[in-house]
mmCIF file of C-alpha atoms (C1' of nucleotides) in Angstrom:
data_model
loop_
_atom_site.group_PDB
_atom_site.id
_atom_site.type_symbol
_atom_site.label_atom_id
_atom_site.label_comp_id
_atom_site.label_asym_id
_atom_site.label_seq_id
_atom_site.Cartn_x
_atom_site.Cartn_y
_atom_site.Cartn_z
ATOM 1 C CA MET A 181 -10.476 14.321 -32.622
ATOM 2 C CA GLU A 182 -6.838 15.137 -32.160
ATOM 3 C CA ARG A 183 -5.389 15.990 -35.491
ATOM 4 C CA GLU A 184 -2.565 17.931 -33.975
ATOM 5 C CA TRP A 185 0.945 17.109 -32.912
ATOM 6 C CA ASN A 186 1.348 19.317 -29.907
ATOM 7 C CA ASP A 187 4.342 17.604 -28.435
ATOM 8 C CA ASN A 188 7.976 17.950 -29.105
ATOM 9 C CA GLN A 189 8.126 14.309 -29.983
ATOM 10 C CA PRO A 190 8.484 13.024 -33.536
ATOM 11 C CA ILE A 191 5.153 12.245 -35.135
ATOM 12 C CA TYR A 192 5.886 8.576 -35.655
ATOM 13 C CA ARG A 193 6.439 8.141 -31.939
ATOM 14 C CA GLN A 194 3.311 10.033 -31.047
ATOM 15 C CA LEU A 195 1.481 7.814 -33.460
ATOM 16 C CA ARG A 196 2.885 4.770 -31.751
ATOM 17 C CA ASP A 197 1.840 6.195 -28.395
ATOM 18 C CA ARG A 198 -1.699 6.796 -29.560
ATOM 19 C CA VAL A 199 -2.102 3.228 -30.670
ATOM 20 C CA VAL A 200 -0.667 2.051 -27.388
ATOM 21 C CA ALA A 201 -3.161 4.230 -25.562
ATOM 22 C CA MET A 202 -5.978 2.780 -27.609
ATOM 23 C CA ILE A 203 -4.884 -0.721 -26.756
ATOM 24 C CA LEU A 204 -4.623 0.069 -23.065
ATOM 25 C CA ASP A 205 -7.999 1.771 -23.114
ATOM 26 C CA GLY A 206 -9.527 -1.222 -24.799
ATOM 27 C CA VAL A 207 -10.544 0.740 -27.850
ATOM 28 C CA LEU A 208 -8.438 -1.636 -29.866
ATOM 29 C CA LYS A 209 -8.630 -5.242 -28.760
ATOM 30 C CA GLU A 210 -6.345 -8.130 -29.483
ATOM 31 C CA GLY A 211 -6.912 -9.494 -32.957
ATOM 32 C CA ASP A 212 -8.277 -6.200 -34.169
ATOM 33 C CA PRO A 213 -6.789 -4.595 -37.244
ATOM 34 C CA LEU A 214 -5.133 -1.225 -36.964
ATOM 35 C CA PRO A 215 -6.551 1.512 -39.147
ATOM 36 C CA SER A 216 -4.741 1.237 -42.446
ATOM 37 C CA VAL A 217 -1.550 3.137 -43.100
ATOM 38 C CA ARG A 218 -3.069 5.030 -45.982
ATOM 39 C CA ASN A 219 -6.212 5.931 -44.107
ATOM 40 C CA VAL A 220 -4.372 7.269 -41.128
ATOM 41 C CA ALA A 221 -2.029 9.179 -43.388
ATOM 42 C CA ALA A 222 -4.944 10.795 -45.163
ATOM 43 C CA GLU A 223 -6.902 11.422 -41.987
ATOM 44 C CA TYR A 224 -4.021 13.074 -40.159
ATOM 45 C CA ARG A 225 -2.609 14.641 -43.284
ATOM 46 C CA VAL A 226 0.713 13.001 -42.817
ATOM 47 C CA ASN A 227 3.003 11.021 -45.028
ATOM 48 C CA PRO A 228 2.212 7.285 -45.278
ATOM 49 C CA LEU A 229 5.849 6.550 -44.558
ATOM 50 C CA THR A 230 5.608 8.334 -41.258
ATOM 51 C CA VAL A 231 2.607 6.260 -40.271
ATOM 52 C CA LEU A 232 4.349 3.114 -41.361
ATOM 53 C CA LYS A 233 7.329 3.996 -39.242
ATOM 54 C CA GLY A 234 5.122 4.432 -36.216
ATOM 55 C CA TYR A 235 3.412 1.126 -36.864
ATOM 56 C CA GLN A 236 6.659 -0.679 -37.320
ATOM 57 C CA GLN A 237 7.741 0.401 -33.896
ATOM 58 C CA LEU A 238 4.848 -1.638 -32.647
ATOM 59 C CA VAL A 239 5.850 -4.588 -34.792
ATOM 60 C CA ALA A 240 9.369 -4.361 -33.415
ATOM 61 C CA GLU A 241 7.941 -4.411 -29.914
ATOM 62 C CA GLY A 242 6.036 -7.548 -30.739
ATOM 63 C CA LEU A 243 2.689 -5.923 -30.103
ATOM 64 C CA VAL A 244 1.443 -6.024 -33.630
ATOM 65 C CA GLU A 245 1.733 -8.378 -36.534
ATOM 66 C CA SER A 246 1.853 -7.264 -40.098
ATOM 67 C CA ARG A 247 0.246 -9.348 -42.811
ATOM 68 C CA ARG A 248 0.990 -8.123 -46.236
ATOM 69 C CA GLY A 249 -2.073 -7.425 -48.272
ATOM 70 C CA ARG A 250 -4.324 -7.839 -45.250
ATOM 71 C CA GLY A 251 -3.367 -5.277 -42.679
ATOM 72 C CA MET A 252 -1.757 -5.028 -39.291
ATOM 73 C CA PHE A 253 -3.234 -6.846 -36.354
ATOM 74 C CA ILE A 254 -2.870 -6.620 -32.637
ATOM 75 C CA ASN A 255 -1.191 -9.647 -31.159
ATOM 76 C CA ALA A 256 -2.573 -11.779 -28.395
ATOM 77 C CA GLY A 257 -1.263 -10.708 -25.043
ATOM 78 C CA ALA A 258 -0.387 -7.271 -26.324
ATOM 79 C CA ARG A 259 -2.304 -5.469 -23.638
ATOM 80 C CA SER A 260 -0.788 -7.176 -20.655
ATOM 81 C CA VAL A 261 2.719 -6.933 -22.045
ATOM 82 C CA LEU A 262 2.090 -3.273 -22.622
ATOM 83 C CA LEU A 263 0.629 -2.691 -19.228
ATOM 84 C CA GLN A 264 3.703 -4.069 -17.590
ATOM 85 C CA GLY A 265 6.245 -2.461 -19.875
ATOM 86 C CA GLU A 266 4.701 0.968 -19.917
ATOM 87 C CA ARG A 267 4.305 0.934 -16.169
ATOM 88 C CA GLN A 268 7.925 0.176 -15.672
ATOM 89 C CA LYS A 269 8.950 2.862 -18.104
ATOM 90 C CA PHE A 270 6.686 5.408 -16.492
ATOM 91 C CA LEU A 271 7.674 4.700 -12.921
ATOM 92 C CA GLY A 272 11.336 4.333 -13.704
ATOM 93 C CA GLU A 273 11.942 7.129 -16.134
ATOM 94 C CA GLU A 274 9.130 9.608 -16.226
ATOM 95 C CA TRP A 275 7.702 9.829 -12.754
ATOM 96 C CA PRO A 276 10.958 10.798 -11.058
ATOM 97 C CA ARG A 277 11.393 13.718 -13.409
ATOM 98 C CA ILE A 278 7.785 14.682 -12.967
ATOM 99 C CA GLN A 279 8.123 14.623 -9.208
ATOM 100 C CA SER A 280 11.161 16.877 -9.379
ATOM 101 C CA ALA A 281 9.303 19.317 -11.563
ATOM 102 C CA ILE A 282 6.318 19.362 -9.233
ATOM 103 C CA GLN A 283 8.436 20.046 -6.219
ATOM 104 C CA ARG A 284 10.470 22.646 -7.999
ATOM 105 C CA LEU A 285 7.325 24.509 -8.910
ATOM 106 C CA GLY A 286 6.140 24.429 -5.332
ATOM 107 C CA LEU A 287 3.167 22.283 -6.198
ATOM 108 C CA LYS A 288 1.794 19.529 -4.022
ATOM 109 C CA VAL A 289 1.793 16.048 -5.463
ATOM 110 C CA GLU A 290 -1.217 15.044 -3.399
ATOM 111 C CA GLU A 291 -3.296 17.956 -4.602
ATOM 112 C CA LEU A 292 -2.529 17.124 -8.180
ATOM 113 C CA LEU A 293 -3.293 13.459 -7.792
ATOM 114 C CA ASN A 294 -6.535 14.240 -6.039
ATOM 115 C CA GLY A 295 -7.600 16.433 -8.893
ATOM 116 C CA SER A 296 -7.986 19.527 -6.757
ATOM 117 C CA ARG A 297 -7.300 22.744 -8.586
ATOM 118 C CA PRO A 298 -4.385 24.707 -7.166
ATOM 119 C CA SER A 299 -5.091 28.373 -6.498
ATOM 120 C CA SER A 300 -1.764 29.202 -8.177
ATOM 121 C CA THR A 301 -1.357 32.318 -6.070
ATOM 122 C CA ALA A 302 0.612 30.687 -3.295
ATOM 123 C CA ALA A 303 4.195 30.782 -4.489
ATOM 124 C CA PRO A 304 7.095 29.759 -2.272
ATOM 125 C CA SER A 305 9.314 32.818 -2.043
ATOM 126 C CA LYS A 306 12.154 30.716 -0.761
ATOM 127 C CA PRO A 307 13.657 28.028 -2.942
ATOM 128 C CA ALA A 308 13.121 24.528 -1.690
ATOM 129 C CA LYS A 309 16.576 23.020 -1.675
ATOM 130 C CA SER A 310 16.604 19.331 -2.232
ATOM 131 C CA ASP A 311 18.841 18.083 -4.986
ATOM 132 C CA PRO A 312 21.299 20.785 -6.004
ATOM 133 C CA PRO A 313 22.251 20.392 -9.666
ATOM 134 C CA GLU A 314 25.858 20.588 -10.603
ATOM 135 C CA GLU A 315 27.728 23.612 -11.746
ATOM 136 C CA GLU A 316 31.313 24.388 -12.436
ATOM 137 C CA SER A 317 33.342 27.358 -13.509
ATOM 138 C CA MET B 156 26.640 14.918 -12.220
ATOM 139 C CA GLU B 157 24.386 14.449 -15.183
ATOM 140 C CA ARG B 158 26.465 14.442 -18.272
ATOM 141 C CA GLU B 159 23.868 12.536 -20.229
ATOM 142 C CA TRP B 160 21.029 13.511 -22.468
ATOM 143 C CA ASN B 161 18.551 10.794 -21.713
ATOM 144 C CA ASP B 162 15.516 12.512 -23.092
ATOM 145 C CA ASN B 163 14.099 12.745 -26.515
ATOM 146 C CA GLN B 164 14.379 16.483 -26.376
ATOM 147 C CA PRO B 165 17.005 18.480 -28.246
ATOM 148 C CA ILE B 166 20.072 19.169 -26.146
ATOM 149 C CA TYR B 167 19.727 22.920 -26.301
ATOM 150 C CA ARG B 168 16.278 22.699 -24.783
ATOM 151 C CA GLN B 169 17.432 20.335 -22.081
ATOM 152 C CA LEU B 170 20.203 22.774 -21.362
ATOM 153 C CA ARG B 171 17.701 25.566 -21.069
ATOM 154 C CA ASP B 172 15.603 23.422 -18.740
ATOM 155 C CA ARG B 173 18.547 22.670 -16.499
ATOM 156 C CA VAL B 174 19.320 26.321 -16.049
ATOM 157 C CA VAL B 175 15.673 26.991 -15.325
ATOM 158 C CA ALA B 176 15.740 24.244 -12.720
ATOM 159 C CA MET B 177 18.815 25.749 -11.142
ATOM 160 C CA ILE B 178 17.134 29.127 -10.929
ATOM 161 C CA LEU B 179 14.007 27.664 -9.395
ATOM 162 C CA ASP B 180 16.060 25.653 -6.942
ATOM 163 C CA GLY B 181 17.980 28.759 -5.955
ATOM 164 C CA VAL B 182 21.290 27.329 -7.045
ATOM 165 C CA LEU B 183 21.576 30.246 -9.395
ATOM 166 C CA LYS B 184 20.379 33.535 -7.967
ATOM 167 C CA GLU B 185 19.424 36.723 -9.691
ATOM 168 C CA GLY B 186 22.475 38.681 -10.760
ATOM 169 C CA ASP B 187 24.598 35.550 -10.875
ATOM 170 C CA PRO B 188 26.515 34.728 -14.024
ATOM 171 C CA LEU B 189 25.722 31.568 -15.918
ATOM 172 C CA PRO B 190 28.582 29.141 -16.395
ATOM 173 C CA SER B 191 30.330 30.222 -19.558
ATOM 174 C CA VAL B 192 29.359 28.840 -22.911
ATOM 175 C CA ARG B 193 32.792 27.383 -23.505
ATOM 176 C CA ASN B 194 33.017 25.813 -20.087
ATOM 177 C CA VAL B 195 29.672 24.129 -20.355
ATOM 178 C CA ALA B 196 30.507 22.959 -23.843
ATOM 179 C CA ALA B 197 33.739 21.410 -22.613
ATOM 180 C CA GLU B 198 32.200 19.970 -19.470
ATOM 181 C CA TYR B 199 29.296 18.325 -21.235
ATOM 182 C CA ARG B 200 31.294 17.542 -24.326
ATOM 183 C CA VAL B 201 28.951 19.415 -26.544
ATOM 184 C CA ASN B 202 29.368 22.016 -29.230
ATOM 185 C CA PRO B 203 29.592 25.622 -27.989
ATOM 186 C CA LEU B 204 26.953 26.576 -30.521
ATOM 187 C CA THR B 205 24.520 24.180 -28.947
ATOM 188 C CA VAL B 206 25.101 25.705 -25.531
ATOM 189 C CA LEU B 207 24.725 29.165 -26.941
ATOM 190 C CA LYS B 208 21.432 28.218 -28.505
ATOM 191 C CA GLY B 209 20.147 26.989 -25.186
ATOM 192 C CA TYR B 210 21.268 30.146 -23.449
ATOM 193 C CA GLN B 211 19.709 32.345 -26.045
ATOM 194 C CA GLN B 212 16.387 30.761 -25.383
ATOM 195 C CA LEU B 213 16.701 32.200 -21.921
ATOM 196 C CA VAL B 214 17.635 35.603 -23.292
ATOM 197 C CA ALA B 215 14.603 35.491 -25.566
ATOM 198 C CA GLU B 216 12.453 34.707 -22.557
ATOM 199 C CA GLY B 217 13.847 37.730 -20.784
ATOM 200 C CA LEU B 218 15.290 35.662 -17.974
ATOM 201 C CA VAL B 219 18.899 36.315 -18.746
ATOM 202 C CA GLU B 220 20.918 39.197 -20.032
ATOM 203 C CA SER B 221 23.941 38.795 -22.212
ATOM 204 C CA ARG B 222 26.864 41.173 -21.863
ATOM 205 C CA ARG B 223 29.474 40.724 -24.495
ATOM 206 C CA GLY B 224 32.881 40.085 -23.113
ATOM 207 C CA ARG B 225 31.513 39.656 -19.589
ATOM 208 C CA GLY B 226 29.119 36.799 -19.563
ATOM 209 C CA MET B 227 25.444 36.061 -19.213
ATOM 210 C CA PHE B 228 23.612 37.118 -16.099
ATOM 211 C CA ILE B 229 20.330 36.219 -14.528
ATOM 212 C CA ASN B 230 17.880 39.071 -14.575
ATOM 213 C CA ALA B 231 16.093 40.467 -11.571
ATOM 214 C CA GLY B 232 12.690 38.900 -11.124
ATOM 215 C CA ALA B 233 13.655 35.903 -13.196
ATOM 216 C CA ARG B 234 12.650 33.417 -10.556
ATOM 217 C CA SER B 235 9.160 34.665 -9.926
ATOM 218 C CA VAL B 236 8.435 35.065 -13.608
ATOM 219 C CA LEU B 237 9.661 31.554 -14.102
ATOM 220 C CA LEU B 238 7.680 30.156 -11.250
ATOM 221 C CA GLN B 239 4.494 31.480 -12.699
ATOM 222 C CA GLY B 240 5.207 30.654 -16.321
ATOM 223 C CA GLU B 241 6.474 27.161 -15.736
ATOM 224 C CA ARG B 242 3.560 26.388 -13.483
ATOM 225 C CA GLN B 243 1.100 27.399 -16.078
ATOM 226 C CA LYS B 244 2.878 25.382 -18.712
ATOM 227 C CA PHE B 245 3.067 22.359 -16.507
ATOM 228 C CA LEU B 246 -0.520 22.435 -15.336
ATOM 229 C CA GLY B 247 -1.897 23.284 -18.728
ATOM 230 C CA GLU B 248 0.119 21.082 -21.020
ATOM 231 C CA GLU B 249 1.943 18.389 -19.159
ATOM 232 C CA TRP B 250 -0.157 17.362 -16.229
ATOM 233 C CA PRO B 251 -3.235 16.421 -18.256
ATOM 234 C CA ARG B 252 -1.180 14.005 -20.300
ATOM 235 C CA ILE B 253 0.447 12.655 -17.187
ATOM 236 C CA GLN B 254 -2.918 12.103 -15.567
ATOM 237 C CA SER B 255 -4.149 10.201 -18.590
ATOM 238 C CA ALA B 256 -1.078 8.024 -18.507
ATOM 239 C CA ILE B 257 -1.495 7.280 -14.820
ATOM 240 C CA GLN B 258 -5.088 6.297 -15.212
ATOM 241 C CA ARG B 259 -4.409 4.309 -18.332
ATOM 242 C CA LEU B 260 -1.741 2.321 -16.552
ATOM 243 C CA GLY B 261 -4.010 1.720 -13.610
ATOM 244 C CA LEU B 262 -1.508 3.150 -11.170
ATOM 245 C CA LYS B 263 -2.509 3.773 -7.589
ATOM 246 C CA VAL B 264 -1.971 7.068 -5.841
ATOM 247 C CA GLU B 265 -0.123 5.345 -3.006
ATOM 248 C CA GLU B 266 2.337 3.719 -5.369
ATOM 249 C CA LEU B 267 3.189 7.104 -6.738
ATOM 250 C CA LEU B 268 3.419 8.921 -3.447
ATOM 251 C CA ASN B 269 5.636 6.382 -1.763
ATOM 252 C CA GLY B 270 8.704 5.516 -3.714
ATOM 253 C CA SER B 271 7.504 1.964 -3.237
ATOM 254 C CA ARG B 272 8.070 -0.687 -5.819
ATOM 255 C CA PRO B 273 4.886 -1.675 -7.560
ATOM 256 C CA SER B 274 4.139 -5.353 -7.085
ATOM 257 C CA SER B 275 3.258 -5.383 -10.762
ATOM 258 C CA THR B 276 0.958 -8.338 -10.295
ATOM 259 C CA ALA B 277 -2.184 -6.317 -9.755
ATOM 260 C CA ALA B 278 -3.201 -5.374 -13.245
ATOM 261 C CA PRO B 279 -6.670 -4.185 -14.180
ATOM 262 C CA SER B 280 -7.917 -6.888 -16.506
ATOM 263 C CA LYS B 281 -10.680 -4.622 -17.649
ATOM 264 C CA PRO B 282 -9.819 -1.441 -19.500
ATOM 265 C CA ALA B 283 -10.772 1.712 -17.677
ATOM 266 C CA LYS B 284 -12.811 3.602 -20.235
ATOM 267 C CA SER B 285 -12.637 7.316 -19.865
ATOM 268 C CA ASP B 286 -11.645 9.232 -22.946
ATOM 269 C CA PRO B 287 -11.944 7.019 -25.987
ATOM 270 C CA PRO B 288 -9.543 8.135 -28.709
ATOM 271 C CA GLU B 289 -10.833 8.502 -32.212
ATOM 272 C CA GLU B 290 -10.712 5.928 -34.909
ATOM 273 C CA GLU B 291 -12.074 5.723 -38.379
ATOM 274 C CA SER B 292 -12.099 3.222 -41.172
ATOM 275 C "C1'" DC C 243 -8.629 -11.849 -64.382
ATOM 276 C "C1'" DA C 244 -9.721 -6.986 -62.901
ATOM 277 C "C1'" DG C 245 -9.964 -3.808 -59.445
ATOM 278 C "C1'" DA C 246 -9.630 -2.195 -54.873
ATOM 279 C "C1'" DC C 247 -7.902 -2.638 -50.864
ATOM 280 C "C1'" DT C 248 -3.802 -3.981 -47.767
ATOM 281 C "C1'" DG C 249 1.722 -3.358 -46.387
ATOM 282 C "C1'" DT C 250 6.415 -2.196 -48.408
ATOM 283 C "C1'" DT C 251 10.284 -0.298 -50.933
ATOM 284 C "C1'" DA C 252 12.761 3.115 -53.808
ATOM 285 C "C1'" DT C 253 14.227 7.805 -54.937
ATOM 286 C "C1'" DA C 254 14.800 12.297 -53.780
ATOM 287 C "C1'" DG C 255 14.225 16.616 -51.467
ATOM 288 C "C1'" DT C 256 13.642 19.845 -47.150
ATOM 289 C "C1'" DA C 257 14.358 21.273 -42.513
ATOM 290 C "C1'" DA C 258 16.108 20.866 -37.822
ATOM 291 C "C1'" DA C 259 19.590 19.546 -34.607
ATOM 292 C "C1'" DC C 260 24.192 18.853 -33.868
ATOM 293 C "C1'" DT C 261 29.004 18.915 -34.952
ATOM 294 C "C1'" DA C 262 33.999 20.787 -36.132
ATOM 295 C "C1'" DT C 263 36.839 24.590 -36.973
ATOM 296 C "C1'" DA C 264 37.805 29.187 -37.073
ATOM 297 C "C1'" DA C 265 37.463 33.839 -36.703
ATOM 298 C "C1'" DC C 266 35.499 38.221 -34.777
ATOM 299 C "C1'" DA C 267 34.195 41.527 -30.866
ATOM 300 C "C1'" DC C 268 34.380 43.018 -26.456
ATOM 301 C "C1'" DT C 269 36.063 43.261 -21.216
ATOM 302 C "C1'" DA C 270 39.190 42.916 -17.554
ATOM 303 C "C1'" DG C 271 43.673 41.925 -15.198
ATOM 304 C "C1'" DT C 272 48.570 42.318 -15.509
ATOM 305 C "C1'" DA D 261 49.743 46.538 -25.085
ATOM 306 C "C1'" DC D 262 49.228 41.824 -24.097
ATOM 307 C "C1'" DT D 263 46.592 38.017 -22.681
ATOM 308 C "C1'" DA D 264 42.961 35.381 -21.237
ATOM 309 C "C1'" DG D 265 38.574 35.264 -20.400
ATOM 310 C "C1'" DT D 266 33.709 36.435 -22.081
ATOM 311 C "C1'" DG D 267 29.643 36.231 -26.106
ATOM 312 C "C1'" DT D 268 28.930 35.925 -31.274
ATOM 313 C "C1'" DT D 269 29.156 34.905 -36.150
ATOM 314 C "C1'" DA D 270 30.586 32.366 -40.367
ATOM 315 C "C1'" DT D 271 31.226 28.120 -43.103
ATOM 316 C "C1'" DA D 272 30.363 23.647 -43.871
ATOM 317 C "C1'" DG D 273 29.302 18.825 -43.104
ATOM 318 C "C1'" DT D 274 26.321 14.777 -40.815
ATOM 319 C "C1'" DT D 275 22.238 12.734 -39.135
ATOM 320 C "C1'" DT D 276 17.343 12.356 -38.233
ATOM 321 C "C1'" DA D 277 12.546 13.332 -39.099
ATOM 322 C "C1'" DC D 278 9.391 14.348 -42.430
ATOM 323 C "C1'" DT D 279 7.723 15.042 -46.989
ATOM 324 C "C1'" DA D 280 6.221 13.977 -52.147
ATOM 325 C "C1'" DT D 281 5.747 10.765 -55.739
ATOM 326 C "C1'" DA D 282 5.800 6.417 -57.516
ATOM 327 C "C1'" DA D 283 6.137 1.760 -57.985
ATOM 328 C "C1'" DC D 284 6.129 -3.039 -56.134
ATOM 329 C "C1'" DA D 285 3.842 -7.015 -53.620
ATOM 330 C "C1'" DG D 286 0.479 -9.418 -51.598
ATOM 331 C "C1'" DT D 287 -5.090 -10.522 -50.467
ATOM 332 C "C1'" DC D 288 -9.714 -10.459 -51.320
ATOM 333 C "C1'" DT D 289 -14.145 -9.610 -53.912
ATOM 334 C "C1'" DG D 290 -16.552 -9.220 -58.086
#
DNA sequence: CAGACTGTTATAGTAAACTATAACACTAGT
DNA sequence: ACTAGTGTTATAGTTTACTATAACAGTCTG
């Protein structure tokens, strides 16, 4: 299991993202309880407050309900709300940047999407001008 | 021009990434001077120290040489080194996560390839199991 | 009630990122 | 030499993320 925090994102946000992924993947279904704050904290060797903060993101998004003394539970409709929201965020904010990066690196989007491994020896020796960034003296 | 720092990344790293992008795009060629620390700081309304920190990342990577009193200059071979290194980083670290996200969101290859607006009404009602994250009580 | 589990709040400390202000060091043009 | 442009360092303060430790507040089971 992933006990590491590879990214450059704060842990509490990665935690939030993992729960979101679990909901989307159907590992956590609506009505299910989230693993308890203390358990997660112990399991991932992280401060309970950090876990709580991640969870409360989800509460703020309306995906999860917190019942004191009982636990935190996934709301009805969470998955579809998520599916729509995360899609929009991905297509609107992330994908454009990803596409730029791919092009900049001389990689083919189609190859990547089709899962074919690039040989990584074919490098464009000429820059592919497309969207010249700004610069000023 | 982009004067904003949309991301969740530290500014100095975004700064570094922008310069890298400019090198890859051929906007900045080998031997060229980088825009001066003070100018960038003023232009982007950011602290000179932050700019310097971003630039020094590039020095540490061997992409840029700093000459006191003159400026900072892009090293010979910077672009090809970059092309290889950034590719590896992208394919090894970023793309796998991106792929997971795409699959999780049930996005179609065509939607991604065309800049077309997703109709957002076709949502997979059944989770696409693939790589079940861990959970424990 | 007692005990064991939930979420939550309080207090306090560390580290990283960023900021403001200022000075130092070096190069080039006049 | 003077000046204006480079990079660089020093000092110090703010904010955010994370941590440790502890206590408070509910729920449920025995």
